[in-house]
Short mmCIF file of C-alpha atoms in Angstrom, two decimals:
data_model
loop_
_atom_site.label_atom_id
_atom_site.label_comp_id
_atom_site.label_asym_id
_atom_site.label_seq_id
_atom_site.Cartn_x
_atom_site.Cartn_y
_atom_site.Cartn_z
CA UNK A 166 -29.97 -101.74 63.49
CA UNK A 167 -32.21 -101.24 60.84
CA UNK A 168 -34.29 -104.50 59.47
CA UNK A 169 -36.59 -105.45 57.19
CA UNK A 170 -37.56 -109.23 57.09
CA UNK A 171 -39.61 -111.37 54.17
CA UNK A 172 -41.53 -114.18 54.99
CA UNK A 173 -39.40 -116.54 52.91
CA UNK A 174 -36.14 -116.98 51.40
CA UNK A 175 -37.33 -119.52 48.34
CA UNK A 176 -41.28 -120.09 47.89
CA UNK A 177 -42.70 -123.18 45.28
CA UNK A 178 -46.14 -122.86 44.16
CA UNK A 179 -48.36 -123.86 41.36
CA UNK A 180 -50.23 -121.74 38.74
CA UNK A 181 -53.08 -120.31 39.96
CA UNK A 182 -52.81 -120.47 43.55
CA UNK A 183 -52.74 -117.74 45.68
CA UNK A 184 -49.86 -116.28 46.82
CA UNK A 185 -49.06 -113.98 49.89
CA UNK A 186 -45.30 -112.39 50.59
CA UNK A 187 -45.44 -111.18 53.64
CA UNK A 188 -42.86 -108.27 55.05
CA UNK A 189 -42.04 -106.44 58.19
CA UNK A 190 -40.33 -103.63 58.99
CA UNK A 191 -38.80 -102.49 62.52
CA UNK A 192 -37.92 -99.08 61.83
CA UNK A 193 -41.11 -97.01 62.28
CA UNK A 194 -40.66 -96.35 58.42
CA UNK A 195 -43.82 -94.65 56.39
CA UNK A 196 -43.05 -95.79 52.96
CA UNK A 197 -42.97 -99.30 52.28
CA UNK A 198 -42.43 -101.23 48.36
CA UNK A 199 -42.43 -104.12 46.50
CA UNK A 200 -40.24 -104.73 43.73
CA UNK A 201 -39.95 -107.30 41.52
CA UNK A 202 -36.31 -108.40 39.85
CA UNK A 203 -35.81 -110.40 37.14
CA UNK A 204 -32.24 -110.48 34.92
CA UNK A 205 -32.14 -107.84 32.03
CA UNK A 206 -34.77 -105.84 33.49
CA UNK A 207 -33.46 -104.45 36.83
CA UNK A 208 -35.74 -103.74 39.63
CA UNK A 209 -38.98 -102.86 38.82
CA UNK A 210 -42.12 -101.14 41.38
CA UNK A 211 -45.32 -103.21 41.73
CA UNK A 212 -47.05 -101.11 44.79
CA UNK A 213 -45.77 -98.88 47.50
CA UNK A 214 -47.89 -97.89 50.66
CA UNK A 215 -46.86 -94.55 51.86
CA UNK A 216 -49.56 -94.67 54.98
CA UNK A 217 -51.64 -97.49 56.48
CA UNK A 218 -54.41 -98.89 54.40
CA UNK A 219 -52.79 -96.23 51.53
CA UNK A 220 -51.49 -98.09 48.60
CA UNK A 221 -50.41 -96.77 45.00
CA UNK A 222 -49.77 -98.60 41.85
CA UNK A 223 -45.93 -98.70 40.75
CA UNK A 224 -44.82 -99.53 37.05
CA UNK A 225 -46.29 -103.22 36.79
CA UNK A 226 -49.17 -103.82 39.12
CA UNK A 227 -51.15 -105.91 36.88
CA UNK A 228 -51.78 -109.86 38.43
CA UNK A 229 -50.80 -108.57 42.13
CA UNK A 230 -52.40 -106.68 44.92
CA UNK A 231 -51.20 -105.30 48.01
CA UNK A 232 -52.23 -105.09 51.74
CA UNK A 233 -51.13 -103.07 54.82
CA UNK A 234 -53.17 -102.63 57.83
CA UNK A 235 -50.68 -102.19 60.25
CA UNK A 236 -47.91 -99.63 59.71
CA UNK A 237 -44.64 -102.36 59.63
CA UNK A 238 -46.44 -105.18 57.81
CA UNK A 239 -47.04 -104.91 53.95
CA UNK A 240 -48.19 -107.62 51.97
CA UNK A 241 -48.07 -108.59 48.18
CA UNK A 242 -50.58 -110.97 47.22
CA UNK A 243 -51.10 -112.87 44.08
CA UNK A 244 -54.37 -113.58 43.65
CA UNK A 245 -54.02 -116.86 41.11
CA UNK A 246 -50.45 -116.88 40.40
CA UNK A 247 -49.00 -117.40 36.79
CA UNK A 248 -45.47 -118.67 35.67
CA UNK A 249 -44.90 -115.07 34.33
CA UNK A 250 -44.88 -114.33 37.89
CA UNK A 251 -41.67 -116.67 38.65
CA UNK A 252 -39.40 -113.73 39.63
CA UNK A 253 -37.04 -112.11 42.98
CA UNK A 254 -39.69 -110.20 44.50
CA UNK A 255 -37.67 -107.42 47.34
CA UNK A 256 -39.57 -105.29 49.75
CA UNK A 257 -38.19 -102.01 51.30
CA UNK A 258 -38.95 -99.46 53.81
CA UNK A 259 -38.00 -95.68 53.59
CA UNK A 260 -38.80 -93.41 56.51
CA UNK A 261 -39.92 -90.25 53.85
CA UNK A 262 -39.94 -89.05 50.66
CA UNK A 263 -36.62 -89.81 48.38
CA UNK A 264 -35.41 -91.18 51.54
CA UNK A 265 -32.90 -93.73 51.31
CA UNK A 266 -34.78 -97.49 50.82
CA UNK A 267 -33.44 -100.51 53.37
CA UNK A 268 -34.05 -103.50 51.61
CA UNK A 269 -35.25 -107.08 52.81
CA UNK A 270 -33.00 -110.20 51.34
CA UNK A 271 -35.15 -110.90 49.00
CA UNK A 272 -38.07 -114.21 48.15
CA UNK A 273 -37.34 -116.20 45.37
CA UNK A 274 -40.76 -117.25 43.71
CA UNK A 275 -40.96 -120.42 41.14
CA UNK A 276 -44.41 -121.07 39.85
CA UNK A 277 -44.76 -124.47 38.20
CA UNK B 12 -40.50 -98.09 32.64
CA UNK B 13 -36.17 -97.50 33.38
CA UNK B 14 -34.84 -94.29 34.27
CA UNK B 15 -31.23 -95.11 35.19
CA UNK B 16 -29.28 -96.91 32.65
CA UNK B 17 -25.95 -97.73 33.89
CA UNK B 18 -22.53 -98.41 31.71
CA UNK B 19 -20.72 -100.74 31.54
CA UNK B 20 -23.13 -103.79 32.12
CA UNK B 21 -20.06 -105.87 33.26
CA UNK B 22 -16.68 -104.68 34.55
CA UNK B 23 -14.33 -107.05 35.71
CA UNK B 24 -10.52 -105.52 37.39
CA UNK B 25 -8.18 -106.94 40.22
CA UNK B 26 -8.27 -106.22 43.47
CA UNK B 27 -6.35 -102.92 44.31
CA UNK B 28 -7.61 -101.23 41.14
CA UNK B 29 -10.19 -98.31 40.73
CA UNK B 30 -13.67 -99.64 39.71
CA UNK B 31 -15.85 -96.60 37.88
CA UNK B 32 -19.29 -97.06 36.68
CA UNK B 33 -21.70 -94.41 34.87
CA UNK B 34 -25.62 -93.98 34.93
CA UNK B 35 -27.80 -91.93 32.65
CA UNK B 36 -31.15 -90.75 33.20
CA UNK B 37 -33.56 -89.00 31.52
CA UNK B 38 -35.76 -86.67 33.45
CA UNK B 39 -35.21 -84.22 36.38
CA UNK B 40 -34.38 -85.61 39.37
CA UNK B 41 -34.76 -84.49 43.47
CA UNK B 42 -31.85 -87.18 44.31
CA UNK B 43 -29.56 -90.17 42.93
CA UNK B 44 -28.64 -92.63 44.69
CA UNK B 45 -26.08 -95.82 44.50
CA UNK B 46 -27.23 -99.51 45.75
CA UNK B 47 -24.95 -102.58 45.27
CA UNK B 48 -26.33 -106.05 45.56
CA UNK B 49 -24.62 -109.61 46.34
CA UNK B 50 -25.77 -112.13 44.69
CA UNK B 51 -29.00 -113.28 45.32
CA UNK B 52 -29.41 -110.78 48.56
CA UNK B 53 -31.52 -107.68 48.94
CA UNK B 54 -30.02 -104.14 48.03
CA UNK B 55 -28.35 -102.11 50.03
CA UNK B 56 -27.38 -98.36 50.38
CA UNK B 57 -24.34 -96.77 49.29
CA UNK B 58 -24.70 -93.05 48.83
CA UNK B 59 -27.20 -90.32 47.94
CA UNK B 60 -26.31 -87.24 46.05
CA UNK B 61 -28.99 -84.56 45.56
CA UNK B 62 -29.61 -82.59 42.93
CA UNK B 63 -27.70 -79.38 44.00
CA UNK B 64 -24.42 -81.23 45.00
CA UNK B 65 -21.80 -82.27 42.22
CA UNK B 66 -19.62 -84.41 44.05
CA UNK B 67 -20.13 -86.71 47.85
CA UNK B 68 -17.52 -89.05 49.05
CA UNK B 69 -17.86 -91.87 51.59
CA UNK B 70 -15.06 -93.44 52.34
CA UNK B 71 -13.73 -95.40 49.44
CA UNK B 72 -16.66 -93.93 47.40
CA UNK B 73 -16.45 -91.21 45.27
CA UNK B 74 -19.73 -90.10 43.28
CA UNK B 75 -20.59 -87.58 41.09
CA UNK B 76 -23.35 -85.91 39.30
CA UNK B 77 -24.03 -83.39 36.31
CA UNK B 78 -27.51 -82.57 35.92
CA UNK B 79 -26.65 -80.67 32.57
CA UNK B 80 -26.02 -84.12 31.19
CA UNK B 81 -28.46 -86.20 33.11
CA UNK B 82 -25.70 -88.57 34.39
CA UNK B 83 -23.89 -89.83 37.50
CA UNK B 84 -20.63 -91.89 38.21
CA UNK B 85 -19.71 -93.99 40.87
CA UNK B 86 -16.03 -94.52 41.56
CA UNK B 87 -14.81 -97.34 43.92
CA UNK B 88 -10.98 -97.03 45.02
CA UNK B 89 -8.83 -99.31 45.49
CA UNK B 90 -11.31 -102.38 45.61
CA UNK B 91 -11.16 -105.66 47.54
CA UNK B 92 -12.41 -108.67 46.19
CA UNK B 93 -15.62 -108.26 48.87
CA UNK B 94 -16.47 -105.43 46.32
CA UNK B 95 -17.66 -108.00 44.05
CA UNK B 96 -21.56 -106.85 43.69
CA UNK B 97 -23.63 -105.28 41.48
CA UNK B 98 -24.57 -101.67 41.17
CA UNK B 99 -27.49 -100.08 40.97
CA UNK B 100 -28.20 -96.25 40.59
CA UNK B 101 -32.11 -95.20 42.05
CA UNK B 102 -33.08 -91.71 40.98
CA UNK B 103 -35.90 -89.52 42.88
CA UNK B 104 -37.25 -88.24 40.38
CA UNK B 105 -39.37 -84.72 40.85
CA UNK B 106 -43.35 -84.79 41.19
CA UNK B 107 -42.90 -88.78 41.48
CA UNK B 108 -44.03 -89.23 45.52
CA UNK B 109 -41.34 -90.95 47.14
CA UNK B 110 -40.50 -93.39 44.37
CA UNK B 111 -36.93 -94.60 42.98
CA UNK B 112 -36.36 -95.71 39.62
CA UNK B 113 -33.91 -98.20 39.47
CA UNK B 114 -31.37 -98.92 36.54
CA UNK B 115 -30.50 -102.63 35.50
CA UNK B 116 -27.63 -102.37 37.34
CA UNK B 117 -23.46 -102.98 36.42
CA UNK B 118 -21.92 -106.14 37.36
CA UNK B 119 -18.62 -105.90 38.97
CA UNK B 120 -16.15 -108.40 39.63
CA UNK B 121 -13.15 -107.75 41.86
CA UNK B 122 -10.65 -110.76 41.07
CA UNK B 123 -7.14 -111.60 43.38
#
């Protein structure tokens, strides 16, 4: 069965720390993402990787970076973390292009 | 920026009833595809339609799609109160490398 796990379910930190979501994926996939969710505004792309070490900015990158050396581990990481930033961030996997996307369940992040 | 807008926002019916929600978009598309969500989980795959097929069915799914109108519907049959979700339509859309554009989604609610 096909999986894709996040580091954490709910995740507390203060402004400006630095923040690291961490996600795996079992499935061989190429194309990995990280959304962000937040009501009103639907899902929205911060970065995809569609290769190792190969990263490209989605719609709102600003205030986040991304990391993937090995092919089922891609990271968001938020280098000094605002309250703006309090949000449902989802990662997802997809084995090609326009593929269908498998979702993770999802980190809820407050910053205080 | 939001390429699928879906209608209605909220739909409520009881359980046995059809359920059938609509998404727009606005530029040409390889594929559409249909994601419902429980609350507070990760997304997860209903259906894709590409661009050359009108109509797919799976199971108690029906969707369609006319590109000539840059819109998509997604009917549930006879729903169960474990239909209770929200949907989300994803569209490929051409020359965009792998990425899916999510709407903000339709709220259904599948009362006894």
């Amino acid at each position: 069965d096909v999986k894709v796990t996040q580091s954490s379910r709910y995740l507390v930190k203060r402004t400006g720390e630095k923040v690291f979501l961490e996600c795996v994926q079992d499935m061989d996939h190429e194309n990995m993402f990280w959304y962000r969710q937040d009501p009103g505004l639907g899902l929205r792309l911060i970065y995809f990787s569609y290769d190792v070490k190969m990263k490209e900015k989605g719609d709102i990158p600003e205030g986040y970076s991304v990391s993937r050396e090995k092919k089922e581990r891609f990271s968001l990481i938020l280098e000094s973390a605002s309250t703006n930033q309090t949000s449902m961030y989802l990662c997802a996997s997809s084995p090609g292009y326009g593929d269908e996307q498998y979702f993770g369940p999802g980190t809820r992040l407050t910053v205080t | 920026s939001q390429q699928g807008e879906e209608d209605p926002q909220a739909l409520s019916i009881q359980e046995g009833e059809n359920a059938t929600m609509n998404c727009s978009y606005k530029t040409s598309i390889n594929n559409l595809q249909w994601y419902r969500q429980n609350s507070g989980r990760g997304l997860v795959h209903l259906i894709l339609i590409r661009s050359n097929e009108r109509e797919k069915h799976s199971g108690r799914l029906r969707v369609t799609l006319d590109t000539s109108k840059k819109s998509s519907s997604l009917l549930i049959t006879a729903s169960r109160a474990a239909d209770t979700a929200s949907y989300f339509c994803a569209t490929d859309g051409a020359g965009t490398a792998s990425k899916l554009t999510f709407g903000t989604g339709t709220r259904l609610q599948v009362t006894l």
